[in-house]
Amino acid sequence: MKIAVCVKHVPEQSKRIDPATKRLDRSGEGAINPFDVHAVEEALKLKEDRGGEVVVVSMGPAGAQDSVRKALAMGADSALLITDEAAAGSDLVATANVLAAALESEAPDLVLFGQQAGDSDGAVLWAAVADRLHRPVISQVANLSVADGKVRGKRQTEFGYDVIEAPIPAVLAVSDAINEPRYPSLKGIMGARSKPQRTVSLSELGLEGGVTGEAGSKTVVQALSDPPPRGDTVKIEDDGSAAEKIVEFLAERKLV
Amino acid sequence: MNLDLTEEQELLRSTVRDFARERIAPIAEELDREHRFPYDLVRELAELGLMGMTIPEDYGGAGADTVSYALAVEELTRVDSSVAITVAAHHSLGTLPIYYYGTEEQKREWIPQLASGEKLAAFGLTEPDAGSDAGAARTRAELCDGGWVVNGSKMFITNAGTAITACVTITAVTGDGEISNLIIPNGTPGYEIAPPMQKLGWRASDTRELAFRDVRVPEENLLGSRGQGFRQFLEILDGGRISVSAMGVGLAQGAYDLAAKYAQERQQFGKPIAKFQAVQFALADMATEIEAGRNMVIKAAWLKDQGRPFAKEAAMAKLYTGELSHRAANAALQIHGGYGFMDEFAISRLYRDQKILEIGEGTNEVQRMVIAKHLGL
């Protein structure tokens, strides 16, 4: 079974947005999106159980190589990094176009995503990619199994669990409750460099201008502003009567 | 000139950093309080390949360079010194002597189980009456009917008495003015390991006094050739200083981390104490010295990796980072004020764990002697 895992390189510390470009400042240190590490882990577990291969797919600046390398050091077999100036500023529609094209060429049985990216917290990219690939998608997967050409996902919901089955090939977005990711071993780290890694441009994927980057994006960031102030806050120190005071406060506002 | 770490070194450092923060930090206080050896962590570190880092893959190690090793030890110490010294003593003192000086047969027998971290090894040099004056060792080994008979005692030996310790390599007098190293497997009759020593710091690490009463081991347990023991342990200590200096940087960085965080949270006179120049200057001094110390450690490790002489730089790094960690731990605790004196604040543990970095693997004074000798004085 061939499993593709989409990973995103996200800024490690700041979430500063450049007011001029209205884009996230990606100049500092970056790291693999923590949610995606769960997807890598799940792919590796499936591979260990059933055999096959795991390919890491990422779109991002050259620095995204660091995230790809971590996935390889964890045990993925190969990597495809799409890096191109023209892809900068892609929104999720444009990003989905690129990833779908890359995944089309890889033809995996399963595509795994982390449920969301730690920088933009969009949690929709997997749906857009599945749509372009015309494949079923299961989101919020907290438990995953494969049998008889089908994938079964136990999906976390607000009220409990849905168990959803889909024919393979399929797209899955895994939740961070699905597993506890391994650390890359030193051996894995030393061996990552020698694994097959391809870096491709948009034209190498056969993508025309206009479907990626700002040109291919369907959303425009109009303005950015700080969250509105919360108004008057009341700080209640606990001198033994804090519970009473909190109830009073809530009751005054008819919240209880 | 290139001061960048390699991709592998960067990834290793961030991996060990994550591991230390996620797996060690939550239990470090408990291990220290209970004086409990971290068997589970050692097993996890072994799975990551961190117990035999610089041993070639042929012998079950990971084949990493000394710079990587120093980075890993630094990141471990940043969170917990007991775990770091367990790794460093096992690797630099327990495993490397057998790898460097052992016969192919000895290496095949011992190294794979040690490099994989399945078993631990110790190195016994210090004696109750021979510390800095290591040449004054009185433990004797006499050749008798095709075997060595050992009598004497060793002091402050790290990793000697854990449930997974396989052996100790000891320095013994094997003739007039002749010192040799011998491998003593655990469980050899007459070899007695005293209960764990109670210590100011490094409380979750295993430290023992060892006694040898007519301990008999085969003649081939000699490491290298007869009379080479003195030269061997000097070389081993040169390399060991790189890992202990990495501990100095790690401890100082850990102290800085705690102090910087606390200073931004703690409010006095209506603002975070990090806004006061007195606190800012203390943190700025710490960060500056840590930068200097780290560069010294990396330089010494890099020289070793290049196959060049590194003993002087290693001694300088050990001296500087030992004293730097002292200043950093002291300043960081001062920033914590009264809370820093309390067990529940990690800085108090780092403060206790620091002192030995100015004593173990050569005191500050011994480092100065070594450096002076290298300066031709």
Short mmCIF file of C-alpha atoms in Angstrom, two decimals, chain A residues 69-70 73 180 183-187 189-190 193, chain B residues 7-8 12 15 19 22-23 48-49 57 62-63:
data_model
loop_
_atom_site.label_atom_id
_atom_site.label_comp_id
_atom_site.label_asym_id
_atom_site.label_seq_id
_atom_site.Cartn_x
_atom_site.Cartn_y
_atom_site.Cartn_z
CA ARG A 69 13.61 15.62 6.69
CA LYS A 70 12.05 15.07 10.08
CA ALA A 73 14.02 10.54 9.85
CA GLU A 180 1.64 9.25 20.16
CA TYR A 183 10.85 10.50 18.00
CA PRO A 184 13.20 10.13 15.05
CA SER A 185 16.00 7.77 16.10
CA LEU A 186 19.61 8.82 15.61
CA LYS A 187 19.87 6.10 12.98
CA ILE A 189 18.35 11.02 11.34
CA MET A 190 21.66 9.82 9.90
CA ARG A 193 19.74 12.26 3.68
CA GLU B 7 21.28 19.12 8.82
CA GLU B 8 21.72 15.95 10.86
CA LEU B 12 19.34 15.60 16.32
CA THR B 15 14.86 15.79 18.61
CA PHE B 19 12.49 14.41 24.07
CA GLU B 22 8.30 16.04 26.77
CA ARG B 23 9.64 12.89 28.42
CA LEU B 48 16.63 6.60 20.03
CA GLY B 49 20.25 5.51 19.65
CA GLU B 57 27.18 1.10 13.36
CA ALA B 62 24.84 5.18 15.71
CA GLY B 63 28.05 6.41 14.10
#
